[in-house]
């Protein structure tokens, strides 16, 4: 059971938009920045979004992030087949069991 | 371009200690701007953070693994290492090393190693 809750899967057609939600609590998302990672099949995770909505150099603006209260959302527009991957949200949890926590991951399929 | 590379045995016997090393190139562990982490991923599952170390040697571990984990750093070799004791089959996973940014409520991993599969089996 992950501390952050993500939908197990999402899907959309090429060219369309998809959003992936990440739900937490006041001890994690509510008081810390959120990051998002893309894991293509058989590869290591790659940073997509940091500090809720910032993109590292080289990440296209088709990827966006937002946060409201204790939830965060990753948006992907202009879907491409190469975007098929697992997506994870992450943040720091400041509860008694403090530490870096991740969502359970969302498998994104391009139909 | 920063690169991280994990190395170590791919097979460990139950009750023994898992030992991995991460070699960092393209940047210095001693720069002081970053923390250095280990993260694992059980087969077909999500990510689990294990802990981090600062170049000075200060560490912070996942409370759920704290009793079995030791992370150390060798700045002369630009490496940091993971030891996980008393392993069981539940510790079978792909282990990643990663560079961690910690800054005023912001915690994220900007560079990752390719990962190494460690299987615990007799």
mmCIF file of C-alpha atoms in Angstrom:
data_model
loop_
_atom_site.group_PDB
_atom_site.id
_atom_site.type_symbol
_atom_site.label_atom_id
_atom_site.label_comp_id
_atom_site.label_asym_id
_atom_site.label_seq_id
_atom_site.Cartn_x
_atom_site.Cartn_y
_atom_site.Cartn_z
ATOM 1 C CA UNK A 1 0.000 0.000 0.000
ATOM 2 C CA UNK A 2 1.678 3.219 -1.176
ATOM 3 C CA UNK A 3 1.485 6.438 0.814
ATOM 4 C CA UNK A 4 0.563 8.326 -2.365
ATOM 5 C CA UNK A 5 -2.393 7.066 -4.397
ATOM 6 C CA UNK A 6 -2.330 6.905 -8.184
ATOM 7 C CA UNK A 7 -4.749 5.226 -10.606
ATOM 8 C CA UNK A 8 -3.315 1.890 -11.762
ATOM 9 C CA UNK A 9 -3.816 2.723 -15.422
ATOM 10 C CA UNK A 10 -4.918 5.398 -17.861
ATOM 11 C CA UNK A 11 -5.210 5.392 -21.610
ATOM 12 C CA UNK A 12 -5.899 7.700 -24.505
ATOM 13 C CA UNK A 13 -5.501 7.864 -28.257
ATOM 14 C CA UNK A 14 -2.488 9.366 -30.033
ATOM 15 C CA UNK A 15 -2.644 13.133 -30.104
ATOM 16 C CA UNK A 16 -5.038 13.300 -27.177
ATOM 17 C CA UNK A 17 -4.462 14.516 -23.626
ATOM 18 C CA UNK A 18 -4.253 12.425 -20.485
ATOM 19 C CA UNK A 19 -3.997 13.324 -16.817
ATOM 20 C CA UNK A 20 -2.649 11.234 -13.959
ATOM 21 C CA UNK A 21 -3.616 12.051 -10.400
ATOM 22 C CA UNK A 22 -1.584 11.623 -7.219
ATOM 23 C CA UNK A 23 -3.379 11.901 -3.911
ATOM 24 C CA UNK A 24 -1.700 12.289 -0.544
ATOM 25 C CA UNK A 25 -2.127 14.084 2.762
ATOM 26 C CA UNK A 26 -1.043 17.121 4.709
ATOM 27 C CA UNK A 27 2.105 15.316 5.870
ATOM 28 C CA UNK A 28 3.372 14.850 2.340
ATOM 29 C CA UNK A 29 1.893 16.569 -0.732
ATOM 30 C CA UNK A 30 0.149 19.177 1.397
ATOM 31 C CA UNK A 31 3.426 20.589 2.669
ATOM 32 C CA UNK A 32 6.089 19.588 0.162
ATOM 33 C CA UNK A 33 6.782 19.833 -3.537
ATOM 34 C CA UNK A 34 5.852 16.966 -5.859
ATOM 35 C CA UNK A 35 8.006 15.374 -8.548
ATOM 36 C CA UNK A 36 7.024 13.051 -11.388
ATOM 37 C CA UNK A 37 9.018 10.289 -13.079
ATOM 38 C CA UNK A 38 8.602 8.408 -16.332
ATOM 39 C CA UNK A 39 9.768 4.803 -16.529
ATOM 40 C CA UNK A 40 9.860 3.384 -20.021
ATOM 41 C CA UNK A 41 9.785 -0.436 -20.232
ATOM 42 C CA UNK A 42 13.038 -1.977 -19.035
ATOM 43 C CA UNK A 43 14.679 1.334 -18.152
ATOM 44 C CA UNK A 44 15.386 3.429 -15.091
ATOM 45 C CA UNK A 45 12.958 6.153 -14.016
ATOM 46 C CA UNK A 46 13.554 9.594 -15.505
ATOM 47 C CA UNK A 47 12.699 12.929 -13.901
ATOM 48 C CA UNK A 48 9.825 14.624 -15.749
ATOM 49 C CA UNK A 49 8.591 17.288 -13.354
ATOM 50 C CA UNK A 50 10.046 18.722 -10.139
ATOM 51 C CA UNK A 51 8.776 21.284 -7.641
ATOM 52 C CA UNK A 52 5.188 20.629 -8.757
ATOM 53 C CA UNK A 53 5.410 22.141 -12.223
ATOM 54 C CA UNK A 54 9.001 22.666 -13.365
ATOM 55 C CA UNK A 55 10.483 20.714 -16.264
ATOM 56 C CA UNK A 56 14.155 19.726 -16.414
ATOM 57 C CA UNK A 57 16.063 20.710 -19.521
ATOM 58 C CA UNK A 58 15.116 18.487 -22.434
ATOM 59 C CA UNK A 59 11.616 17.596 -21.233
ATOM 60 C CA UNK A 60 9.057 18.827 -23.803
ATOM 61 C CA UNK A 61 6.301 21.199 -22.748
ATOM 62 C CA UNK A 62 3.762 18.485 -23.596
ATOM 63 C CA UNK A 63 4.389 17.395 -20.011
ATOM 64 C CA UNK A 64 3.017 19.573 -17.225
ATOM 65 C CA UNK A 65 2.431 19.332 -13.510
ATOM 66 C CA UNK A 66 0.182 21.002 -10.992
ATOM 67 C CA UNK A 67 -0.672 20.739 -7.316
ATOM 68 C CA UNK A 68 -3.691 21.714 -5.280
ATOM 69 C CA UNK A 69 -3.947 21.015 -1.582
ATOM 70 C CA UNK A 70 -3.038 17.386 -0.984
ATOM 71 C CA UNK A 71 -3.236 16.271 -4.621
ATOM 72 C CA UNK A 72 -1.076 16.646 -7.684
ATOM 73 C CA UNK A 73 -1.664 16.034 -11.362
ATOM 74 C CA UNK A 74 0.565 15.176 -14.293
ATOM 75 C CA UNK A 75 -0.725 16.174 -17.702
ATOM 76 C CA UNK A 76 0.495 14.907 -21.047
ATOM 77 C CA UNK A 77 -0.768 16.464 -24.274
ATOM 78 C CA UNK A 78 -0.230 15.413 -27.870
ATOM 79 C CA UNK A 79 0.167 11.778 -26.828
ATOM 80 C CA UNK A 80 2.732 9.740 -28.718
ATOM 81 C CA UNK A 81 3.287 5.999 -28.727
ATOM 82 C CA UNK A 82 6.683 6.675 -27.196
ATOM 83 C CA UNK A 83 4.934 8.055 -24.096
ATOM 84 C CA UNK A 84 3.725 4.567 -23.140
ATOM 85 C CA UNK A 85 5.325 4.056 -19.766
ATOM 86 C CA UNK A 86 4.800 3.850 -16.038
ATOM 87 C CA UNK A 87 4.534 7.193 -14.283
ATOM 88 C CA UNK A 88 5.298 7.788 -10.608
ATOM 89 C CA UNK A 89 4.735 10.741 -8.337
ATOM 90 C CA UNK A 90 7.002 11.379 -5.380
ATOM 91 C CA UNK A 91 7.423 13.712 -2.446
ATOM 92 C CA UNK A 92 8.727 13.824 1.115
ATOM 93 C CA UNK A 93 6.512 12.621 3.935
ATOM 94 C CA UNK A 94 7.023 14.461 7.210
ATOM 95 C CA UNK A 95 5.057 12.080 9.430
ATOM 96 C CA UNK A 96 6.546 9.965 12.217
ATOM 97 C CA UNK A 97 7.810 7.574 9.538
ATOM 98 C CA UNK A 98 9.380 10.406 7.591
ATOM 99 C CA UNK A 99 11.027 9.762 4.280
ATOM 100 C CA UNK A 100 10.794 9.975 0.521
ATOM 101 C CA UNK A 101 7.586 8.357 -0.693
ATOM 102 C CA UNK A 102 6.261 7.422 -4.098
ATOM 103 C CA UNK A 103 2.903 6.633 -5.596
ATOM 104 C CA UNK A 104 2.192 3.101 -6.700
ATOM 105 C CA UNK A 105 2.645 4.063 -10.332
ATOM 106 C CA UNK A 106 0.280 4.489 -13.272
ATOM 107 C CA UNK A 107 0.635 2.550 -16.488
ATOM 108 C CA UNK A 108 -0.156 4.863 -19.366
ATOM 109 C CA UNK A 109 -1.265 3.204 -22.594
ATOM 110 C CA UNK A 110 -1.582 4.934 -25.942
ATOM 111 C CA UNK A 111 -4.467 3.250 -27.725
ATOM 112 C CA UNK B 1 26.630 14.981 -17.937
ATOM 113 C CA UNK B 2 26.371 13.192 -14.608
ATOM 114 C CA UNK B 3 26.268 9.414 -14.797
ATOM 115 C CA UNK B 4 25.732 6.840 -12.082
ATOM 116 C CA UNK B 5 26.551 3.146 -12.355
ATOM 117 C CA UNK B 6 25.623 0.416 -9.894
ATOM 118 C CA UNK B 7 27.835 -2.611 -9.382
ATOM 119 C CA UNK B 8 27.795 -5.674 -7.167
ATOM 120 C CA UNK B 9 26.704 -9.305 -6.970
ATOM 121 C CA UNK B 10 23.498 -10.210 -8.745
ATOM 122 C CA UNK B 11 22.836 -13.144 -6.450
ATOM 123 C CA UNK B 12 22.871 -13.131 -2.658
ATOM 124 C CA UNK B 13 22.018 -15.975 -0.308
ATOM 125 C CA UNK B 14 19.286 -15.605 2.308
ATOM 126 C CA UNK B 15 20.469 -14.205 5.664
ATOM 127 C CA UNK B 16 23.589 -12.741 4.057
ATOM 128 C CA UNK B 17 24.403 -9.085 3.387
ATOM 129 C CA UNK B 18 23.642 -7.431 0.061
ATOM 130 C CA UNK B 19 26.413 -5.031 -0.983
ATOM 131 C CA UNK B 20 26.255 -2.595 -3.891
ATOM 132 C CA UNK B 21 28.393 0.318 -5.006
ATOM 133 C CA UNK B 22 27.433 3.316 -7.096
ATOM 134 C CA UNK B 23 30.155 5.064 -9.071
ATOM 135 C CA UNK B 24 29.474 8.672 -10.017
ATOM 136 C CA UNK B 25 31.075 10.277 -13.063
ATOM 137 C CA UNK B 26 30.708 13.707 -14.621
ATOM 138 C CA UNK B 27 30.415 15.375 -11.232
ATOM 139 C CA UNK B 28 31.858 15.258 -7.746
ATOM 140 C CA UNK B 29 30.061 13.648 -4.820
ATOM 141 C CA UNK B 30 31.876 16.193 -2.656
ATOM 142 C CA UNK B 31 30.279 19.201 -4.381
ATOM 143 C CA UNK B 32 27.935 19.504 -1.438
ATOM 144 C CA UNK B 33 24.944 20.474 -3.521
ATOM 145 C CA UNK B 34 23.397 17.030 -3.627
ATOM 146 C CA UNK B 35 22.521 13.960 -1.657
ATOM 147 C CA UNK B 36 23.081 10.418 -2.885
ATOM 148 C CA UNK B 37 20.320 7.860 -2.645
ATOM 149 C CA UNK B 38 19.434 4.226 -3.089
ATOM 150 C CA UNK B 39 16.011 3.219 -4.367
ATOM 151 C CA UNK B 40 14.699 -0.237 -5.159
ATOM 152 C CA UNK B 41 11.908 -1.678 -7.249
ATOM 153 C CA UNK B 42 10.503 -5.127 -6.589
ATOM 154 C CA UNK B 43 9.674 -7.090 -9.764
ATOM 155 C CA UNK B 44 6.602 -5.597 -11.375
ATOM 156 C CA UNK B 45 6.085 -3.186 -8.473
ATOM 157 C CA UNK B 46 6.605 0.458 -7.597
ATOM 158 C CA UNK B 47 9.558 2.404 -6.244
ATOM 159 C CA UNK B 48 10.787 2.192 -2.656
ATOM 160 C CA UNK B 49 13.288 4.700 -1.309
ATOM 161 C CA UNK B 50 15.989 3.102 0.855
ATOM 162 C CA UNK B 51 17.988 6.067 2.110
ATOM 163 C CA UNK B 52 20.465 8.817 1.328
ATOM 164 C CA UNK B 53 23.926 9.987 2.262
ATOM 165 C CA UNK B 54 25.589 13.382 2.116
ATOM 166 C CA UNK B 55 29.252 13.698 1.148
ATOM 167 C CA UNK B 56 30.062 14.416 4.798
ATOM 168 C CA UNK B 57 28.773 10.971 5.738
ATOM 169 C CA UNK B 58 25.492 11.995 7.308
ATOM 170 C CA UNK B 59 22.696 9.594 6.442
ATOM 171 C CA UNK B 60 18.952 9.190 6.579
ATOM 172 C CA UNK B 61 17.209 5.873 6.078
ATOM 173 C CA UNK B 62 13.709 4.689 5.317
ATOM 174 C CA UNK B 63 12.322 3.849 8.781
ATOM 175 C CA UNK B 64 10.989 0.535 7.489
ATOM 176 C CA UNK B 65 14.501 -0.613 6.499
ATOM 177 C CA UNK B 66 16.606 1.352 8.969
ATOM 178 C CA UNK B 67 17.582 -1.592 11.156
ATOM 179 C CA UNK B 68 19.184 -3.419 8.208
ATOM 180 C CA UNK B 69 20.597 -0.610 6.063
ATOM 181 C CA UNK B 70 23.981 1.065 5.988
ATOM 182 C CA UNK B 71 24.949 3.614 3.337
ATOM 183 C CA UNK B 72 28.513 4.853 3.181
ATOM 184 C CA UNK B 73 30.516 7.195 0.957
ATOM 185 C CA UNK B 74 34.065 7.166 -0.414
ATOM 186 C CA UNK B 75 34.737 10.640 -1.757
ATOM 187 C CA UNK B 76 38.234 9.673 -2.967
ATOM 188 C CA UNK B 77 36.672 7.195 -5.384
ATOM 189 C CA UNK B 78 33.535 9.261 -6.033
ATOM 190 C CA UNK B 79 31.446 6.313 -4.905
ATOM 191 C CA UNK B 80 28.773 5.524 -2.371
ATOM 192 C CA UNK B 81 27.651 2.126 -1.227
ATOM 193 C CA UNK B 82 24.690 0.214 0.145
ATOM 194 C CA UNK B 83 24.715 -2.666 2.587
ATOM 195 C CA UNK B 84 21.479 -4.453 3.433
ATOM 196 C CA UNK B 85 21.817 -7.167 6.052
ATOM 197 C CA UNK B 86 19.843 -10.328 6.781
ATOM 198 C CA UNK B 87 18.276 -10.434 3.342
ATOM 199 C CA UNK B 88 15.314 -12.600 2.397
ATOM 200 C CA UNK B 89 13.539 -13.302 -0.859
ATOM 201 C CA UNK B 90 11.505 -10.152 -0.196
ATOM 202 C CA UNK B 91 14.646 -8.131 -0.879
ATOM 203 C CA UNK B 92 14.848 -9.375 -4.460
ATOM 204 C CA UNK B 93 14.562 -6.221 -6.532
ATOM 205 C CA UNK B 94 16.210 -3.902 -9.013
ATOM 206 C CA UNK B 95 18.370 -1.505 -7.032
ATOM 207 C CA UNK B 96 18.951 2.005 -8.350
ATOM 208 C CA UNK B 97 21.339 4.674 -7.170
ATOM 209 C CA UNK B 98 20.293 8.258 -7.805
ATOM 210 C CA UNK B 99 21.324 11.841 -7.192
ATOM 211 C CA UNK B 100 18.897 13.579 -4.882
ATOM 212 C CA UNK B 101 18.156 17.281 -4.701
ATOM 213 C CA UNK B 102 16.927 18.568 -1.346
ATOM 214 C CA UNK B 103 16.008 22.231 -1.208
ATOM 215 C CA UNK B 104 13.444 23.974 1.001
ATOM 216 C CA UNK B 105 10.633 21.458 0.803
ATOM 217 C CA UNK B 106 11.722 20.113 -2.550
ATOM 218 C CA UNK B 107 12.994 16.547 -2.772
ATOM 219 C CA UNK B 108 13.604 14.885 -6.105
ATOM 220 C CA UNK B 109 15.941 12.600 -8.035
ATOM 221 C CA UNK B 110 17.445 14.159 -11.136
ATOM 222 C CA UNK B 111 19.908 11.489 -12.232
ATOM 223 C CA UNK B 112 19.535 7.729 -11.934
ATOM 224 C CA UNK B 113 21.746 4.740 -12.548
ATOM 225 C CA UNK B 114 20.539 2.055 -14.940
ATOM 226 C CA UNK B 115 19.715 -0.266 -12.057
ATOM 227 C CA UNK B 116 20.980 -3.691 -11.097
ATOM 228 C CA UNK B 117 18.880 -6.750 -10.350
ATOM 229 C CA UNK B 118 19.705 -8.489 -7.101
ATOM 230 C CA UNK B 119 18.147 -11.873 -6.503
ATOM 231 C CA UNK B 120 18.078 -13.417 -3.049
ATOM 232 C CA UNK B 121 18.127 -17.178 -3.367
ATOM 233 C CA UNK B 122 20.028 -20.148 -2.052
#
